[in-house]
Protein backbone atom coordinates (compact mmCIF):
# COMPACT_ATOMS: atom_id res chain seq x y z
CA UNK A 1 62.97 68.35 280.88
CA UNK A 2 62.19 69.86 284.35
CA UNK A 3 60.60 72.90 285.11
CA UNK A 4 60.74 74.79 287.98
CA UNK A 5 57.69 76.98 288.94
CA UNK A 6 57.31 79.35 291.02
CA UNK A 7 55.99 78.70 294.65
CA UNK A 8 53.05 81.10 293.87
CA UNK A 9 51.84 80.24 291.05
CA UNK A 10 48.79 82.72 289.78
CA UNK A 11 45.18 81.35 288.50
CA UNK A 12 46.05 81.86 285.03
CA UNK A 13 49.41 79.57 285.50
CA UNK A 14 46.91 77.27 287.11
CA UNK A 15 44.18 76.82 284.04
CA UNK A 16 47.06 76.35 281.50
CA UNK A 17 49.14 73.50 283.74
CA UNK A 18 45.43 71.68 283.99
CA UNK A 19 44.99 72.39 280.52
CA UNK A 20 48.76 71.36 279.46
CA UNK A 21 48.12 68.24 281.81
CA UNK A 22 44.63 67.24 280.11
CA UNK A 23 46.18 67.35 277.01
CA UNK A 24 49.19 65.50 277.65
CA UNK A 25 47.26 62.64 279.03
CA UNK A 26 45.81 62.06 276.22
CA UNK A 27 47.73 59.34 274.03
CA UNK A 28 50.83 60.15 272.23
CA UNK A 29 50.34 62.63 269.45
CA UNK A 30 50.69 59.86 266.28
CA UNK A 31 47.85 57.78 268.52
CA UNK A 32 45.89 61.08 269.01
CA UNK A 33 45.97 61.97 264.95
CA UNK A 34 45.07 58.53 264.20
CA UNK A 35 41.98 58.53 266.50
CA UNK A 36 41.06 61.72 265.10
CA UNK A 37 41.21 60.27 261.38
CA UNK A 38 39.04 57.24 262.97
CA UNK A 39 36.42 59.61 264.57
CA UNK A 40 36.18 61.52 261.16
CA UNK A 41 35.01 58.01 259.28
CA UNK A 42 32.97 57.34 262.01
CA UNK A 43 31.22 60.74 262.02
CA UNK A 44 30.85 60.76 258.53
CA UNK A 45 29.14 57.49 257.88
CA UNK A 46 26.44 58.78 260.90
CA UNK A 47 26.13 62.48 259.30
CA UNK A 48 25.78 60.56 255.60
CA UNK A 49 23.18 58.30 256.85
CA UNK A 50 21.38 61.15 258.30
CA UNK A 51 21.26 63.12 254.95
CA UNK A 52 23.41 66.03 256.79
CA UNK A 53 23.99 69.11 253.84
CA UNK A 54 23.98 72.59 254.09
CA UNK A 55 23.30 74.66 250.66
CA UNK A 56 25.21 78.14 250.11
CA UNK A 57 26.59 80.41 246.96
CA UNK A 58 29.94 79.19 246.70
CA UNK A 59 33.10 80.77 244.54
CA UNK A 60 34.48 78.37 241.89
CA UNK A 61 36.90 79.01 239.21
CA UNK A 62 35.79 83.44 239.86
CA UNK A 63 32.30 82.57 239.49
CA UNK A 64 29.38 82.03 242.17
CA UNK A 65 27.31 78.89 242.24
CA UNK A 66 24.65 77.94 244.59
CA UNK A 67 25.58 74.49 245.64
CA UNK A 68 24.23 72.11 247.98
CA UNK A 69 27.08 70.42 249.83
CA UNK A 70 26.46 67.00 251.40
CA UNK A 71 28.17 65.03 253.87
CA UNK A 72 30.40 61.82 252.01
CA UNK A 73 30.88 59.20 253.93
CA UNK A 74 34.12 57.20 254.50
CA UNK A 75 32.42 53.67 255.09
CA UNK A 76 30.96 53.28 251.56
CA UNK A 77 32.95 51.61 248.64
CA UNK A 78 33.83 54.89 247.14
CA UNK A 79 35.26 56.11 250.66
CA UNK A 80 37.05 52.71 251.40
CA UNK A 81 38.56 53.06 247.97
CA UNK A 82 39.38 56.60 248.80
CA UNK A 83 41.29 55.99 252.32
CA UNK A 84 43.46 53.11 250.77
CA UNK A 85 44.17 54.60 247.47
CA UNK A 86 45.04 58.11 248.63
CA UNK A 87 47.11 57.29 252.16
CA UNK A 88 50.69 57.50 250.23
CA UNK A 89 49.44 60.65 248.16
CA UNK A 90 48.18 61.99 251.17
CA UNK A 91 51.49 61.70 253.26
CA UNK A 92 53.68 62.87 250.13
CA UNK A 93 51.35 65.91 249.43
CA UNK A 94 51.57 66.97 253.02
CA UNK A 95 52.25 70.98 252.91
CA UNK A 96 54.95 70.47 255.44
CA UNK A 97 56.46 67.58 254.36
CA UNK A 98 58.70 68.60 251.39
CA UNK A 99 59.23 72.37 252.85
CA UNK A 100 60.33 70.70 256.40
CA UNK A 101 62.83 67.94 254.96
CA UNK A 102 64.38 69.98 252.22
CA UNK A 103 64.68 72.77 254.61
CA UNK A 104 65.87 70.66 257.23
CA UNK A 105 68.98 69.05 255.13
CA UNK A 106 70.56 72.22 254.92
CA UNK A 107 69.88 73.48 258.40
CA UNK A 108 71.18 69.96 259.35
CA UNK A 109 74.76 70.34 258.04
CA UNK A 110 74.86 73.91 259.71
CA UNK A 111 73.66 72.90 263.18
CA UNK A 112 76.04 69.23 262.53
CA UNK A 113 79.09 71.76 261.57
CA UNK A 114 78.67 73.41 264.76
CA UNK A 115 78.06 76.55 262.80
CA UNK A 116 74.18 77.47 264.48
CA UNK A 117 75.84 76.96 268.06
CA UNK A 118 78.30 79.26 267.55
CA UNK A 119 76.36 81.34 265.70
CA UNK A 120 74.04 82.13 268.33
CA UNK A 121 76.69 82.81 271.00
CA UNK A 122 78.06 85.04 268.97
CA UNK A 123 74.43 86.76 268.33
CA UNK A 124 73.68 86.08 271.82
CA UNK A 125 76.92 88.52 272.98
CA UNK A 126 75.62 91.48 270.88
CA UNK A 127 71.98 91.30 271.05
CA UNK A 128 70.25 93.53 273.83
CA UNK A 129 68.61 91.01 276.14
CA UNK A 130 65.54 93.07 276.16
CA UNK A 131 65.31 92.79 272.11
CA UNK A 132 65.28 89.38 271.53
CA UNK A 133 61.44 88.88 272.36
CA UNK A 134 60.44 91.57 270.14
CA UNK A 135 62.94 90.70 267.85
CA UNK A 136 61.68 86.63 267.02
CA UNK A 137 57.77 87.63 267.06
CA UNK A 138 58.63 90.97 264.98
CA UNK A 139 60.45 88.43 262.17
CA UNK A 140 57.80 86.05 262.53
CA UNK A 141 55.19 88.30 261.20
CA UNK A 142 57.41 89.60 258.89
CA UNK A 143 58.61 85.80 257.75
CA UNK A 144 55.34 85.29 255.78
CA UNK A 145 56.07 87.60 253.33
CA UNK A 146 58.42 84.00 252.31
CA UNK A 147 55.27 82.16 252.33
CA UNK A 148 55.80 79.02 255.00
CA UNK A 149 59.26 79.44 255.43
CA UNK A 150 59.23 80.64 258.78
CA UNK A 151 57.48 77.76 260.12
CA UNK A 152 60.43 75.13 259.45
CA UNK A 153 63.42 77.91 259.89
CA UNK A 154 62.68 80.57 262.20
CA UNK A 155 60.68 78.83 265.10
CA UNK A 156 63.41 76.39 265.94
CA UNK A 157 65.95 79.03 265.45
CA UNK A 158 63.67 81.15 267.96
CA UNK A 159 63.80 77.99 270.79
CA UNK A 160 67.01 77.97 270.12
CA UNK A 161 68.23 81.90 270.34
CA UNK A 162 66.22 81.63 273.90
CA UNK A 163 67.99 78.27 274.79
CA UNK A 164 71.79 80.22 273.81
CA UNK A 165 70.43 83.03 276.17
CA UNK A 166 69.41 80.66 279.28
CA UNK A 167 65.94 81.11 278.96
CA UNK A 168 63.19 78.51 278.31
CA UNK A 169 64.01 77.16 274.48
CA UNK A 170 60.09 76.56 274.57
CA UNK A 171 59.39 80.18 275.22
CA UNK A 172 61.06 81.38 272.46
CA UNK A 173 59.32 78.65 270.10
CA UNK A 174 56.03 79.89 270.95
CA UNK A 175 57.20 83.45 270.58
CA UNK A 176 58.14 82.55 266.90
CA UNK A 177 55.16 80.64 266.31
CA UNK A 178 52.86 83.27 267.81
CA UNK A 179 54.21 86.12 265.22
CA UNK A 180 54.47 83.17 262.06
CA UNK A 181 51.03 81.93 262.52
CA UNK A 182 49.22 83.78 265.13
CA UNK A 183 49.56 87.30 263.14
CA UNK A 184 49.70 85.58 259.89
CA UNK A 185 47.56 88.37 258.03
CA UNK A 186 50.06 91.49 259.97
CA UNK A 187 52.89 92.32 257.82
CA UNK A 188 54.41 95.58 256.44
CA UNK A 189 54.79 94.46 252.93
CA UNK A 190 52.37 92.97 250.86
CA UNK A 191 52.36 89.32 250.08
CA UNK A 192 50.50 86.20 248.17
CA UNK A 193 47.49 86.23 250.13
CA UNK A 194 46.23 89.72 249.81
CA UNK A 195 45.53 88.70 245.79
CA UNK A 196 44.30 85.42 246.59
CA UNK A 197 41.80 86.37 248.91
CA UNK A 198 40.79 89.61 247.02
CA UNK A 199 39.99 87.42 243.85
CA UNK A 200 37.20 85.67 246.42
CA UNK A 201 36.25 88.94 247.31
CA UNK A 202 35.99 90.40 244.06
CA UNK A 203 33.65 87.20 242.62
CA UNK A 204 30.90 88.01 245.56
CA UNK A 205 31.02 91.70 244.71
CA UNK A 206 29.62 90.96 241.55
CA UNK A 207 26.63 89.41 242.98
CA UNK A 208 25.29 92.97 243.62
CA UNK A 209 27.67 94.80 241.79
CA UNK A 210 29.86 94.29 238.50
CA UNK A 211 31.54 97.47 237.83
CA UNK A 212 32.97 97.77 241.99
CA UNK A 213 36.86 96.79 241.85
CA UNK A 214 38.05 95.32 245.04
CA UNK A 215 41.57 96.98 246.03
CA UNK A 216 44.34 94.53 245.98
CA UNK A 217 46.38 96.55 248.55
CA UNK A 218 42.53 97.55 250.50
CA UNK A 219 43.77 95.83 254.06
CA UNK A 220 47.02 97.58 254.12
CA UNK A 221 47.01 100.21 256.04
CA UNK A 222 45.38 98.69 258.61
CA UNK A 223 47.74 95.47 258.22
CA UNK A 224 51.00 97.67 258.34
CA UNK A 225 49.87 98.93 262.19
CA UNK A 226 48.57 95.04 263.03
CA UNK A 227 52.64 94.24 262.54
CA UNK A 228 53.63 96.41 265.63
CA UNK A 229 50.22 95.63 267.90
CA UNK A 230 51.54 91.47 267.13
CA UNK A 231 54.29 92.25 267.52
CA UNK A 232 54.04 94.04 271.06
CA UNK A 233 51.31 91.54 272.27
CA UNK A 234 53.86 88.51 271.30
CA UNK A 235 56.44 90.50 273.27
CA UNK A 236 54.71 90.93 276.54
CA UNK A 237 52.68 87.27 276.46
CA UNK A 238 55.71 85.78 276.33
CA UNK A 239 57.58 87.44 279.09
CA UNK A 240 54.70 87.73 281.40
CA UNK A 241 52.65 84.84 280.82
CA UNK A 242 54.37 81.78 279.25
CA UNK A 243 58.54 82.18 280.49
CA UNK A 244 57.02 82.43 284.69
CA UNK A 245 54.71 79.37 283.50
CA UNK A 246 57.51 77.57 282.00
CA UNK A 247 60.22 78.22 285.14
CA UNK A 248 63.58 77.74 284.22
CA UNK A 249 64.97 75.23 281.62
CA UNK A 250 67.26 72.72 283.48
CA UNK A 251 67.43 69.86 281.24
CA UNK A 252 69.78 69.58 278.04
CA UNK A 253 69.47 68.91 274.33
CA UNK A 254 71.69 65.96 272.96
CA UNK A 255 73.93 67.80 270.01
CA UNK A 256 73.25 71.10 271.45
CA UNK A 257 76.00 73.16 273.70
CA UNK A 258 74.71 76.23 273.40
CA UNK A 259 76.55 77.81 276.97
CA UNK A 260 77.69 81.24 276.72
CA UNK A 261 81.83 80.46 276.37
CA UNK A 262 84.15 81.92 274.54
CA UNK A 263 84.29 81.94 270.96
CA UNK A 264 87.43 80.12 269.59
CA UNK A 265 89.61 81.66 267.13
CA UNK A 266 88.98 78.68 264.85
CA UNK A 267 85.60 79.79 264.99
CA UNK A 268 85.49 82.89 264.61
CA UNK A 269 87.71 82.40 261.27
CA UNK A 270 84.75 79.64 260.56
CA UNK A 271 82.26 82.50 260.56
CA UNK A 272 83.89 84.69 258.77
CA UNK A 273 84.60 82.11 256.52
CA UNK A 274 80.83 80.84 256.42
CA UNK A 275 79.59 84.76 256.02
CA UNK A 276 81.83 85.68 252.94
CA UNK A 277 79.84 82.06 251.53
CA UNK A 278 76.87 83.33 252.48
CA UNK A 279 76.84 86.98 250.99
CA UNK A 280 78.76 85.68 248.05
CA UNK A 281 75.85 82.97 247.80
CA UNK A 282 73.28 85.52 247.84
CA UNK A 283 74.68 88.19 245.15
CA UNK A 284 74.68 85.39 242.82
CA UNK A 285 70.74 85.12 243.28
CA UNK A 286 70.64 88.99 243.17
CA UNK A 287 72.64 88.92 239.68
CA UNK A 288 69.89 85.89 238.78
CA UNK A 289 67.19 88.29 239.75
CA UNK A 290 68.11 91.17 238.18
CA UNK A 291 67.72 90.60 233.99
CA UNK A 292 63.77 91.41 232.88
CA UNK A 293 64.14 87.58 231.28
CA UNK A 294 64.91 86.16 234.61
CA UNK A 295 64.09 82.52 235.44
CA UNK A 296 63.71 84.04 239.02
CA UNK A 297 60.60 86.47 237.32
CA UNK A 298 56.97 85.39 236.25
CA UNK A 299 55.59 85.77 232.93
CA UNK A 300 54.77 89.67 234.16
CA UNK A 301 58.42 90.47 235.04
CA UNK A 302 57.34 90.48 238.14
CA UNK A 303 59.38 89.11 240.97
CA UNK A 304 57.54 89.13 243.98
CA UNK A 305 53.81 86.85 244.06
CA UNK A 306 53.41 83.89 242.75
CA UNK A 307 57.13 84.08 241.24
CA UNK A 308 59.20 81.31 240.52
CA UNK A 309 61.55 83.24 242.95
CA UNK A 310 59.08 82.73 245.42
CA UNK A 311 58.28 79.34 245.16
CA UNK A 312 62.03 78.70 245.48
CA UNK A 313 62.21 80.30 248.67
CA UNK A 314 62.64 76.86 250.92
CA UNK A 315 65.30 75.65 248.22
CA UNK A 316 67.47 79.26 248.40
CA UNK A 317 66.65 78.90 252.28
CA UNK A 318 68.16 75.52 253.00
CA UNK A 319 71.16 76.15 250.68
CA UNK A 320 71.73 79.58 252.46
CA UNK A 321 72.37 77.14 255.69
CA UNK A 322 73.83 74.28 253.83
CA UNK A 323 77.12 76.09 252.15
CA UNK A 324 78.33 78.25 254.92
CA UNK A 325 77.48 75.42 256.98
CA UNK A 326 79.97 73.12 255.17
CA UNK A 327 82.26 76.29 254.48
CA UNK A 328 82.49 76.14 258.37
CA UNK A 329 82.26 72.96 259.05
CA UNK A 330 85.76 72.78 257.03
CA UNK A 331 87.28 75.63 258.13
CA UNK A 332 87.20 74.29 261.70
CA UNK A 333 88.00 70.57 260.87
CA UNK A 334 84.24 69.59 261.70
CA UNK A 335 83.97 68.30 257.84
CA UNK A 336 87.62 66.58 256.66
CA UNK A 337 86.15 65.51 253.49
CA UNK A 338 82.52 64.71 251.43
CA UNK A 339 81.71 61.79 253.29
CA UNK A 340 81.48 63.88 256.64
CA UNK A 341 78.90 66.42 254.94
CA UNK A 342 76.88 63.38 253.40
CA UNK A 343 77.09 62.15 257.27
CA UNK A 344 76.05 65.62 258.52
CA UNK A 345 72.85 65.38 255.67
CA UNK A 346 71.88 61.90 256.93
CA UNK A 347 71.65 62.05 260.54
CA UNK A 348 69.90 65.12 260.13
CA UNK A 349 67.31 63.42 258.38
CA UNK A 350 67.43 60.95 261.13
CA UNK A 351 66.44 63.39 263.40
CA UNK A 352 63.27 63.48 261.70
CA UNK A 353 61.76 60.30 261.98
CA UNK A 354 59.08 61.48 264.94
CA UNK A 355 58.28 63.98 262.04
CA UNK A 356 57.73 61.49 259.11
CA UNK A 357 55.21 59.65 261.80
CA UNK A 358 53.23 62.16 262.49
CA UNK A 359 53.14 63.39 259.35
CA UNK A 360 51.64 60.64 258.10
CA UNK A 361 48.72 60.07 260.65
CA UNK A 362 47.80 63.85 260.40
CA UNK A 363 47.88 64.25 256.82
CA UNK A 364 45.49 61.37 256.86
CA UNK A 365 43.26 63.23 259.47
CA UNK A 366 43.09 66.80 257.30
CA UNK A 367 42.39 64.79 254.17
CA UNK A 368 39.69 63.08 255.40
CA UNK A 369 37.95 66.01 256.67
CA UNK A 370 38.25 67.80 253.91
CA UNK A 371 36.85 64.96 251.64
CA UNK A 372 34.16 64.59 253.96
CA UNK A 373 32.71 67.70 253.74
CA UNK A 374 31.96 68.65 257.10
CA UNK A 375 34.12 71.43 257.75
CA UNK A 376 32.59 73.36 254.70
CA UNK A 377 28.86 72.26 255.68
CA UNK A 378 29.91 73.87 259.46
CA UNK A 379 30.62 77.06 257.90
CA UNK A 380 27.88 76.99 255.36
CA UNK A 381 25.24 76.79 258.38
CA UNK A 382 27.25 79.14 260.28
CA UNK A 383 27.21 81.50 257.55
CA UNK A 384 23.18 81.24 256.64
CA UNK A 385 22.65 82.12 260.65
CA UNK A 386 24.35 85.25 260.25
CA UNK A 387 22.67 85.85 257.31
CA UNK A 388 19.38 85.69 258.93
CA UNK A 389 19.51 88.00 261.84
CA UNK A 390 19.87 91.89 261.79
CA UNK A 391 22.38 93.79 263.80
CA UNK A 392 24.52 96.87 263.61
CA UNK A 393 27.96 97.33 261.99
CA UNK A 394 30.02 97.19 265.20
CA UNK A 395 27.81 93.92 266.22
CA UNK A 396 28.24 92.27 263.41
CA UNK A 397 32.18 92.88 262.92
CA UNK A 398 32.75 91.61 266.48
CA UNK A 399 30.55 88.38 265.67
CA UNK A 400 32.23 88.08 262.28
CA UNK A 401 35.65 88.24 263.80
CA UNK A 402 34.99 85.27 266.44
CA UNK A 403 33.12 83.18 263.66
CA UNK A 404 36.21 83.58 261.39
CA UNK A 405 38.22 82.50 264.83
CA UNK A 406 36.06 79.65 265.78
CA UNK A 407 35.37 78.52 261.99
CA UNK A 408 39.80 78.56 261.88
CA UNK A 409 39.46 75.29 264.60
CA UNK A 410 38.11 73.29 261.89
CA UNK A 411 39.61 74.59 258.61
CA UNK A 412 43.15 75.66 258.28
CA UNK A 413 42.62 77.12 255.10
CA UNK A 414 42.34 80.72 254.62
CA UNK A 415 41.60 80.34 250.85
CA UNK A 416 38.73 77.62 251.44
CA UNK A 417 37.21 79.65 254.09
CA UNK A 418 36.91 82.35 252.53
CA UNK A 419 35.32 80.96 249.24
CA UNK A 420 32.69 79.49 251.73
CA UNK A 421 32.31 83.14 253.75
CA UNK A 422 32.71 85.82 250.79
CA UNK A 423 29.71 85.08 249.11
CA UNK A 424 27.44 85.39 252.45
CA UNK A 425 29.19 88.22 254.11
CA UNK A 426 30.52 90.36 251.48
CA UNK A 427 27.13 91.22 250.09
CA UNK A 428 25.75 91.66 253.58
CA UNK A 429 28.32 93.99 254.02
CA UNK A 430 27.78 96.05 251.09
CA UNK A 431 23.88 96.35 251.50
CA UNK A 432 24.16 97.55 255.04
CA UNK A 433 26.63 100.08 253.53
CA UNK A 434 29.98 98.86 253.55
CA UNK A 435 33.04 98.26 251.84
CA UNK A 436 34.18 94.51 250.24
CA UNK A 437 37.48 95.13 252.02
CA UNK A 438 36.22 95.93 255.49
CA UNK A 439 34.52 92.59 255.64
CA UNK A 440 38.26 90.86 253.99
CA UNK A 441 39.77 92.99 256.80
CA UNK A 442 37.46 91.44 259.54
CA UNK A 443 38.03 87.59 258.13
CA UNK A 444 41.80 87.74 258.14
CA UNK A 445 41.61 88.79 261.86
CA UNK A 446 39.37 86.38 263.02
CA UNK A 447 41.46 83.86 260.50
CA UNK A 448 44.97 84.22 262.45
CA UNK A 449 44.31 84.07 265.68
CA UNK A 450 43.50 80.99 266.49
CA UNK A 451 45.66 79.10 263.83
CA UNK A 452 48.16 78.60 267.08
CA UNK A 453 45.49 76.52 268.97
CA UNK A 454 44.46 73.92 266.20
CA UNK A 455 45.37 70.71 265.40
CA UNK A 456 43.84 71.26 261.99
CA UNK A 457 46.38 74.19 261.22
CA UNK A 458 48.84 72.18 258.79
CA UNK A 459 52.11 72.87 260.58
CA UNK A 460 50.74 71.66 264.02
CA UNK A 461 52.72 68.38 264.52
CA UNK A 462 55.92 70.00 263.42
CA UNK A 463 55.26 72.52 266.15
CA UNK A 464 54.92 69.56 268.57
CA UNK A 465 58.08 67.74 267.44
CA UNK A 466 60.40 70.71 267.61
CA UNK A 467 58.99 71.28 270.62
CA UNK A 468 59.75 67.57 272.01
CA UNK A 469 63.69 68.43 271.25
CA UNK A 470 63.28 70.14 274.83
CA UNK A 471 61.04 68.49 276.32
CA UNK A 472 60.20 64.76 275.27
CA UNK A 473 56.75 64.48 276.88
CA UNK A 474 55.45 67.39 274.86
CA UNK A 475 52.54 66.76 273.17
CA UNK A 476 48.63 68.76 272.11
CA UNK A 477 48.59 69.51 276.03
CA UNK A 478 51.86 71.45 275.80
CA UNK A 479 51.33 73.17 272.81
CA UNK A 480 47.64 74.67 273.20
CA UNK A 481 48.39 75.25 277.08
CA UNK A 482 51.68 77.55 275.83
CA UNK A 483 49.73 79.26 273.01
CA UNK A 484 46.29 79.81 274.29
CA UNK A 485 47.12 83.01 275.82
CA UNK A 486 48.48 84.28 272.68
CA UNK A 487 45.23 83.42 270.67
CA UNK A 488 43.17 85.16 273.53
CA UNK A 489 45.30 88.81 273.60
CA UNK A 490 45.73 88.93 269.88
CA UNK A 491 41.93 88.18 269.82
CA UNK A 492 40.95 90.41 272.02
CA UNK A 493 43.13 93.27 271.12
CA UNK A 494 42.79 92.81 267.62
CA UNK A 495 39.05 93.19 267.30
CA UNK A 496 39.51 96.60 270.10
CA UNK A 497 41.90 97.88 267.47
CA UNK A 498 39.17 97.08 264.63
CA UNK A 499 36.48 98.54 266.00
CA UNK A 500 38.43 101.54 267.37
CA UNK A 501 39.95 101.89 263.47
CA UNK A 502 36.08 101.97 262.37
CA UNK A 503 35.11 104.83 264.87
CA UNK A 504 37.42 106.98 264.17
CA UNK A 505 37.22 106.75 260.53
CA UNK A 506 40.61 105.71 259.41
CA UNK A 507 41.25 103.98 256.27
CA UNK A 508 41.97 100.85 256.25
CA UNK A 509 44.07 100.69 252.94
CA UNK A 510 45.33 102.98 250.10
CA UNK A 511 41.97 104.04 247.77
CA UNK A 512 39.99 102.08 249.77
CA UNK A 513 36.98 103.30 251.12
CA UNK A 514 35.16 101.98 254.80
CA UNK A 515 31.90 102.92 253.06
CA UNK A 516 30.18 101.30 250.07
CA UNK A 517 29.33 103.23 247.76
CA UNK A 518 32.30 105.28 248.23
């Protein structure tokens, strides 16, 4: 890949270019994550020898218990046994692994058949250029309702859409990544994270009040409005900062020809048949969801939330690409028989070799960090510090959001961090006269903004692999430098929005007071 930067670069571009150079001067991402894992091994041994620990109230099975957490060394008999015996399990239970591979089976067939290329060419012709960026960021935010599907579907498609329009594909990747991960808490709909965090908040509330009930939709109004904030910010940063810095994309991508040429009659017929196949598939799934005792519903009869339908989304999305891809390939003559389809499946998996190597070392690093309790101890000590100081609400909100954003660099799981922070901060907010839902909202704002710049984010390795499709030299430096402007803009503007919301006194959710007791 070759970037053609503008002759006159801004100070921001120079800073980001420096970050990228320094980051990419580091070893290959596989080597780097291996070194990270080794560093955790050594640090855990030193901290364990020094007796490093922290004490605090932690939520376990809905109950609060005062717990002392100590660093667990990996250089002990048990630690060494863990590293050797858990290596395979760490890899096979690595959250993105199954999702990415299953999704790419379907997407790979659609891509190898030529359907995606033709579909993007057609989409580019009918999509107003000014709407492409906000559309991708908005869809990224909304994809959170489908759990983590946005990471493995929308982000690579965002890059391909930009490439098809003659724009830099990594800018499209960044726009989608910013929406999917940086705007993780925002949405127009209630997602699975709301009841999960609400349950932890409820347990923390009961430290002081056994009667108060946390509203599951207690953050809905604010997060609804935040969807538009993130969409606007993501669009502005992409078009005013990221794209000018990246310059013009002059590289080529193997197996991808997205030049805006005429779509042939045979390709149009293929798209039409593929569309019919997709509609039939969707209709069948909808029909399966209608019965009250549908296998897609949970025991309460619900379709959304912790249900078989939501848990099946990756498989359903893979089939939504696979079936139309096969139909398109058969119509255009790309596929002659089942052997060609099997070959496309094999080829799509062959393309994931780099991801598998990186996933192995990345999974070890993330699990080592969890096993040693280093992240938990950092969070507990930070929470204890805030408990000991007495400042006003607005400064507390700002510092708490910033602290959560900082903690997110070390602990990727939203629920794990909230298990640690809620027992300290929820009662603190209540004693100051503010509702538990407000505390939870401040946490969610900070928890989203730094997802896109931390290697501890579960899908970070996946994003690097997607970027390397367009830039073979892309590494942690490339992704971090590209995403840093989004992270800073989201953090600053989201804090300002929250402060203004509080000063005006707007409700943050239905039947949810700002003040405690209401």
